[in-house]
Coordinates of C-alpha atoms and ligand atoms in Angstrom, one line a residue:
M175 CA 310.6 125.4 26.4
S176 CA 309.0 124.5 29.6
A177 CA 312.1 125.6 31.6
D178 CA 311.4 129.1 30.3
W179 CA 307.8 128.9 31.2
D180 CA 307.8 127.0 34.4
W181 CA 304.4 127.0 36.2
G182 CA 305.6 124.4 38.8
S183 CA 308.6 126.2 40.3
A184 CA 307.7 129.8 39.5
Q185 CA 307.2 131.7 42.7
L186 CA 304.0 133.2 41.3
G187 CA 303.2 135.3 44.4
S188 CA 300.5 137.7 43.3
A189 CA 300.6 136.4 39.6
A190 CA 297.8 133.9 40.2
E191 CA 295.6 136.8 41.6
N192 CA 296.5 138.9 38.6
Y193 CA 295.5 136.0 36.3
Q194 CA 292.2 135.5 38.0
A195 CA 291.3 139.2 38.2
F196 CA 292.6 140.3 34.9
M197 CA 292.1 137.4 32.6
G198 CA 289.8 135.0 34.3
P199 CA 286.3 136.6 33.7
G200 CA 286.8 138.3 30.3
M201 CA 289.3 136.1 28.5
F202 CA 289.2 132.5 29.9
R203 CA 285.6 132.3 31.1
P204 CA 283.8 132.9 27.7
F205 CA 285.9 130.0 26.2
A206 CA 285.0 127.8 29.2
E207 CA 281.3 128.4 28.8
V208 CA 281.5 127.4 25.1
L209 CA 283.7 124.3 25.7
L210 CA 281.3 123.0 28.4
A211 CA 278.2 123.6 26.3
E212 CA 279.9 121.7 23.3
L213 CA 280.6 118.9 25.7
E214 CA 276.9 118.9 26.8
V215 CA 277.8 118.8 30.5
S216 CA 274.7 118.1 32.4
P217 CA 273.3 117.8 35.9
G218 CA 274.6 114.9 38.0
E219 CA 277.8 114.4 35.9
R220 CA 281.4 114.1 37.3
V221 CA 283.9 116.5 35.6
L222 CA 287.7 116.3 35.9
D223 CA 289.3 119.7 35.0
V224 CA 293.0 119.1 34.3
A225 CA 295.3 122.1 34.7
C226 CA 292.6 124.0 36.4
G227 CA 294.5 127.0 37.2
T228 CA 292.3 129.4 39.2
G229 CA 289.2 127.2 38.6
V230 CA 287.6 129.2 35.7
V231 CA 286.5 126.0 33.9
S232 CA 285.8 124.1 37.2
R233 CA 283.3 126.7 38.5
E234 CA 281.5 126.7 35.1
A235 CA 281.4 123.0 35.2
A236 CA 280.0 123.0 38.8
S237 CA 277.2 125.4 37.8
R238 CA 276.3 122.8 35.1
V239 CA 276.5 119.6 37.1
G240 CA 274.9 121.0 40.2
A241 CA 274.8 119.6 43.7
A242 CA 274.0 116.1 42.4
G243 CA 277.3 116.0 40.3
G244 CA 281.0 116.7 41.1
V245 CA 284.0 118.6 39.9
T246 CA 287.6 117.9 40.6
G247 CA 290.3 120.4 39.5
V248 CA 294.0 119.4 39.3
D249 CA 296.9 121.8 38.8
L250 CA 300.6 121.7 39.3
A251 CA 300.9 125.2 40.8
E252 CA 299.8 125.6 44.5
P253 CA 299.5 129.4 44.1
M254 CA 296.9 129.0 41.3
L255 CA 295.0 126.4 43.5
D256 CA 295.1 128.9 46.4
V257 CA 293.3 131.5 44.3
A258 CA 290.9 128.8 43.0
R259 CA 290.0 127.7 46.6
A260 CA 289.4 131.3 47.6
Q261 CA 286.7 131.8 44.9
P262 CA 283.1 130.8 46.0
P263 CA 281.7 127.8 44.1
P264 CA 278.4 128.3 42.5
D265 CA 275.4 127.9 45.0
G266 CA 275.0 124.4 46.4
T267 CA 278.0 122.9 44.7
E268 CA 281.3 121.6 45.9
I269 CA 284.7 121.6 43.8
T270 CA 287.6 119.5 45.0
Y271 CA 291.0 121.0 44.1
M272 CA 294.0 118.8 44.1
Q273 CA 297.7 119.6 43.5
G274 CA 299.2 117.2 41.0
S275 CA 300.8 116.8 37.6
A276 CA 298.7 116.1 34.6
E277 CA 301.1 113.3 33.7
E278 CA 300.3 111.5 36.9
L279 CA 296.7 112.6 37.7
P280 CA 295.9 111.8 41.4
V281 CA 292.4 110.4 40.6
D282 CA 290.9 107.0 40.3
A283 CA 290.5 105.2 37.0
G284 CA 287.0 105.5 35.4
A285 CA 285.8 108.1 37.9
F286 CA 284.7 110.8 35.5
D287 CA 282.1 111.4 32.7
V288 CA 284.0 114.4 31.2
A289 CA 287.5 115.6 31.2
T290 CA 288.5 119.2 30.3
C291 CA 291.9 120.8 29.7
Q292 CA 291.6 124.5 28.6
Q293 CA 294.9 126.1 27.7
G294 CA 297.0 123.5 29.6
L295 CA 298.2 120.8 27.2
Q296 CA 300.8 123.1 25.4
F297 CA 302.7 123.4 28.7
F298 CA 302.9 119.8 29.6
P299 CA 306.4 118.3 29.1
D300 CA 304.8 114.9 28.3
R301 CA 301.6 115.5 26.5
A302 CA 301.1 111.9 25.5
A303 CA 301.3 110.8 29.1
A304 CA 298.9 113.5 30.1
L305 CA 296.3 112.4 27.5
A306 CA 296.7 108.7 28.5
Q307 CA 296.0 109.8 32.2
M308 CA 292.8 111.7 31.0
R309 CA 291.7 108.6 29.2
R310 CA 292.4 106.5 32.3
A311 CA 290.3 108.9 34.4
L312 CA 287.2 108.6 32.1
V313 CA 284.4 106.1 31.9
P314 CA 284.0 104.2 28.7
G315 CA 282.1 106.7 26.5
G316 CA 283.4 109.6 28.6
R317 CA 283.9 113.0 26.8
L318 CA 287.1 115.0 26.4
G319 CA 287.3 118.8 25.7
I320 CA 290.6 120.5 25.0
A321 CA 291.4 124.0 24.0
T322 CA 294.9 125.3 22.9
W323 CA 295.4 128.8 21.4
V324 CA 296.1 129.2 17.6
E325 CA 299.4 131.0 16.8
L326 CA 300.3 134.3 18.5
D327 CA 299.9 136.4 15.4
R328 CA 296.2 135.7 15.4
N329 CA 295.7 136.6 19.1
P330 CA 296.3 140.3 18.8
V331 CA 296.5 141.6 22.4
M332 CA 299.1 138.9 23.2
A333 CA 301.0 139.6 20.0
R334 CA 301.1 143.4 20.7
I335 CA 302.4 142.7 24.3
S336 CA 305.0 140.3 22.8
D337 CA 306.1 143.2 20.3
A338 CA 306.3 145.7 23.2
L339 CA 308.3 143.3 25.3
G340 CA 310.7 142.6 22.4
E341 CA 311.3 146.3 21.6
T342 CA 311.7 147.4 25.2
L343 CA 313.1 144.5 27.3
G344 CA 314.8 142.3 24.7
A345 CA 313.9 139.7 22.0
E346 CA 314.2 136.8 24.4
L347 CA 311.4 138.0 26.8
G348 CA 309.3 139.0 23.8
A349 CA 309.7 135.5 22.3
M350 CA 308.6 133.8 25.5
V351 CA 305.1 135.0 24.9
N352 CA 305.1 132.4 22.1
V353 CA 305.0 129.5 24.6
P354 CA 301.2 129.4 25.3
F355 CA 300.6 129.6 21.5
A356 CA 303.0 126.8 20.5
L357 CA 300.5 123.9 20.0
N358 CA 298.6 125.6 17.2
D359 CA 298.5 123.0 14.5
P360 CA 295.1 121.2 14.3
D361 CA 296.6 118.1 12.8
E362 CA 299.1 117.8 15.6
L363 CA 296.6 118.3 18.2
R364 CA 294.3 115.6 16.5
G365 CA 297.2 113.3 16.2
L366 CA 298.1 113.5 19.9
V367 CA 294.6 112.7 21.0
E368 CA 294.1 109.9 18.4
D369 CA 297.4 108.3 19.5
A370 CA 296.2 108.4 23.0
G371 CA 293.3 106.0 21.8
F372 CA 290.4 108.5 21.8
A373 CA 287.7 108.1 19.2
D374 CA 285.5 110.4 17.1
V375 CA 288.1 113.3 17.4
R376 CA 286.8 116.6 16.1
V377 CA 288.9 119.8 15.9
R378 CA 287.6 123.3 15.0
E379 CA 288.6 126.9 15.5
R380 CA 286.7 129.0 18.0
T381 CA 287.0 132.9 18.0
L382 CA 285.4 134.9 20.7
Q383 CA 285.8 138.5 21.8
A384 CA 288.0 138.7 24.9
G385 CA 287.6 141.7 27.4
Y386 CA 290.1 143.1 29.9
P387 CA 289.4 145.6 32.6
S388 CA 292.0 148.2 31.7
H389 CA 293.7 149.3 28.4
T390 CA 296.5 151.2 30.3
E391 CA 297.2 148.4 32.8
A392 CA 296.8 145.4 30.3
G393 CA 300.5 145.1 29.3
R394 CA 301.9 145.2 32.9
T395 CA 299.1 143.0 34.4
I396 CA 299.0 140.3 31.8
V397 CA 302.9 140.0 31.9
L398 CA 302.7 139.7 35.7
A399 CA 299.9 137.1 35.6
G400 CA 302.1 134.0 35.0
P401 CA 305.6 132.5 34.6
L402 CA 306.9 135.8 32.8
A403 CA 306.4 137.7 36.1
S404 CA 309.8 136.9 37.6
A405 CA 311.8 137.8 34.5
F406 CA 309.8 141.0 34.1
S407 CA 310.2 142.0 37.7
A408 CA 313.9 141.5 37.5
A409 CA 314.2 144.3 34.7
P410 CA 315.1 147.8 35.8
S411 CA 312.0 149.9 36.8
E412 CA 312.6 152.5 34.1
A413 CA 312.6 149.7 31.4
Q414 CA 309.4 148.3 32.8
K415 CA 307.8 151.7 32.5
T416 CA 309.1 152.1 28.9
F417 CA 307.4 148.7 28.2
E418 CA 304.1 149.8 29.8
R419 CA 304.0 153.1 27.7
R420 CA 304.7 151.1 24.5
A421 CA 302.2 148.4 25.3
T422 CA 299.6 151.0 25.9
E423 CA 300.4 152.5 22.6
L424 CA 300.3 149.3 20.6
L425 CA 297.0 148.2 22.3
G426 CA 295.3 151.5 21.6
E427 CA 293.3 150.1 18.6
Y428 CA 291.6 147.7 20.9
A429 CA 290.8 150.2 23.7
T430 CA 287.1 150.6 24.6
E431 CA 285.2 153.8 25.7
D432 CA 285.1 152.7 29.3
G433 CA 288.9 152.3 29.5
G434 CA 289.0 148.6 29.0
L435 CA 290.2 146.5 26.1
S436 CA 288.3 144.2 23.7
A437 CA 289.9 142.0 21.1
P438 CA 289.3 138.6 19.4
M439 CA 291.0 135.5 20.5
T440 CA 291.1 132.2 18.7
T441 CA 291.6 128.8 20.1
L442 CA 291.5 125.2 18.7
E443 CA 288.8 123.4 20.3
L444 CA 289.0 119.5 20.4
L445 CA 286.2 117.2 21.4
A446 CA 286.7 113.4 21.5
L447 CA 285.2 110.3 23.1
S448 CA 287.0 107.7 25.4
P449 CA 286.3 104.2 23.8
Ligands
LIG231 C1 297.0 129.2 31.1 S1 296.7 128.3 32.6 C2 295.0 127.7 32.3 C3 294.2 127.5 33.5 C4 292.7 127.1 33.4 N1 292.6 125.9 32.6 C5 291.9 128.2 32.7 O1 291.4 128.0 31.6 O2 292.0 129.3 33.2 C6 297.7 126.9 32.5 C7 297.8 126.1 33.8 O3 298.4 124.9 33.4 C8 299.0 124.5 34.7 N2 300.0 123.4 34.4 C9 301.1 123.6 33.6 N3 301.9 122.4 33.6 C10 301.1 121.6 34.3 C11 301.3 120.1 34.5 N4 302.3 119.5 34.0 N5 300.4 119.5 35.3 C12 299.3 120.1 35.7 N6 299.1 121.5 35.6 C13 300.0 122.2 34.8 C14 299.6 125.8 35.3 O4 299.9 125.7 36.6 C15 298.5 126.7 34.9 O5 297.6 126.8 36.1

């Protein structure tokens, strides 16, 4: 599975920029705001953001902890970190971005009050190791916040894009859109976190309205925003255009008057305490 959706070796090129521009502000940021509010992240605290990507959660965390606190973001993919480093941090704050694997976090033990992992755990080859590392990084009583999408069928923009890919570029490419939605069982998620030794584990569903800047560019831009980019770019340009037309058609019901898209997205949201 991870071989098909390989953030580490993917030559992402402009994919990370597409991710930040097209999905950062309207799709990932609203969930980041809610996750950090639920974690009650406050001024002066130290936050570790695992699989930080382009830094969407890291910047929200920095605005909460302020200059007296600190935020460290860790991600496997240098192109995502390059985009993160290019975004200005909130006024007066500093964010440290580090390249590294969630399974071997390059941070000291007990150095953080809060650890977040938004839409990352589903991609890790060894989820148990990653959770053990997050526990190691936290102080006793530290808080953990994790988000992983529910199943693809309940996240309509991505489901329509998967359908359009399947119809126009082949079932295999369409099915790859399932990977980010594969850790969708609340009991499985809770079990992983409990097995890693966390306490007071609470899982709930969270649905928010996600916004995207362009209805007609959504299909192409979202596909070009991650590891699917290389497979899509290898397809003949006529087939790519057929996909774009079909995606625009299927996404029509979510088009907004200003030419954007707006649709609900649902994630599992897990909160837990390090003993
Ligand atoms: C969907 S993005 C989420 C990024 C960010 N948390 C956000 O909310 O926007 C998934 C991220 O997981 C990272 N990732 C995947 N496998 C990883 C691993 N084993 N260790 C660290 N990061 C990983 C990818 O490079 C990518 O940036």
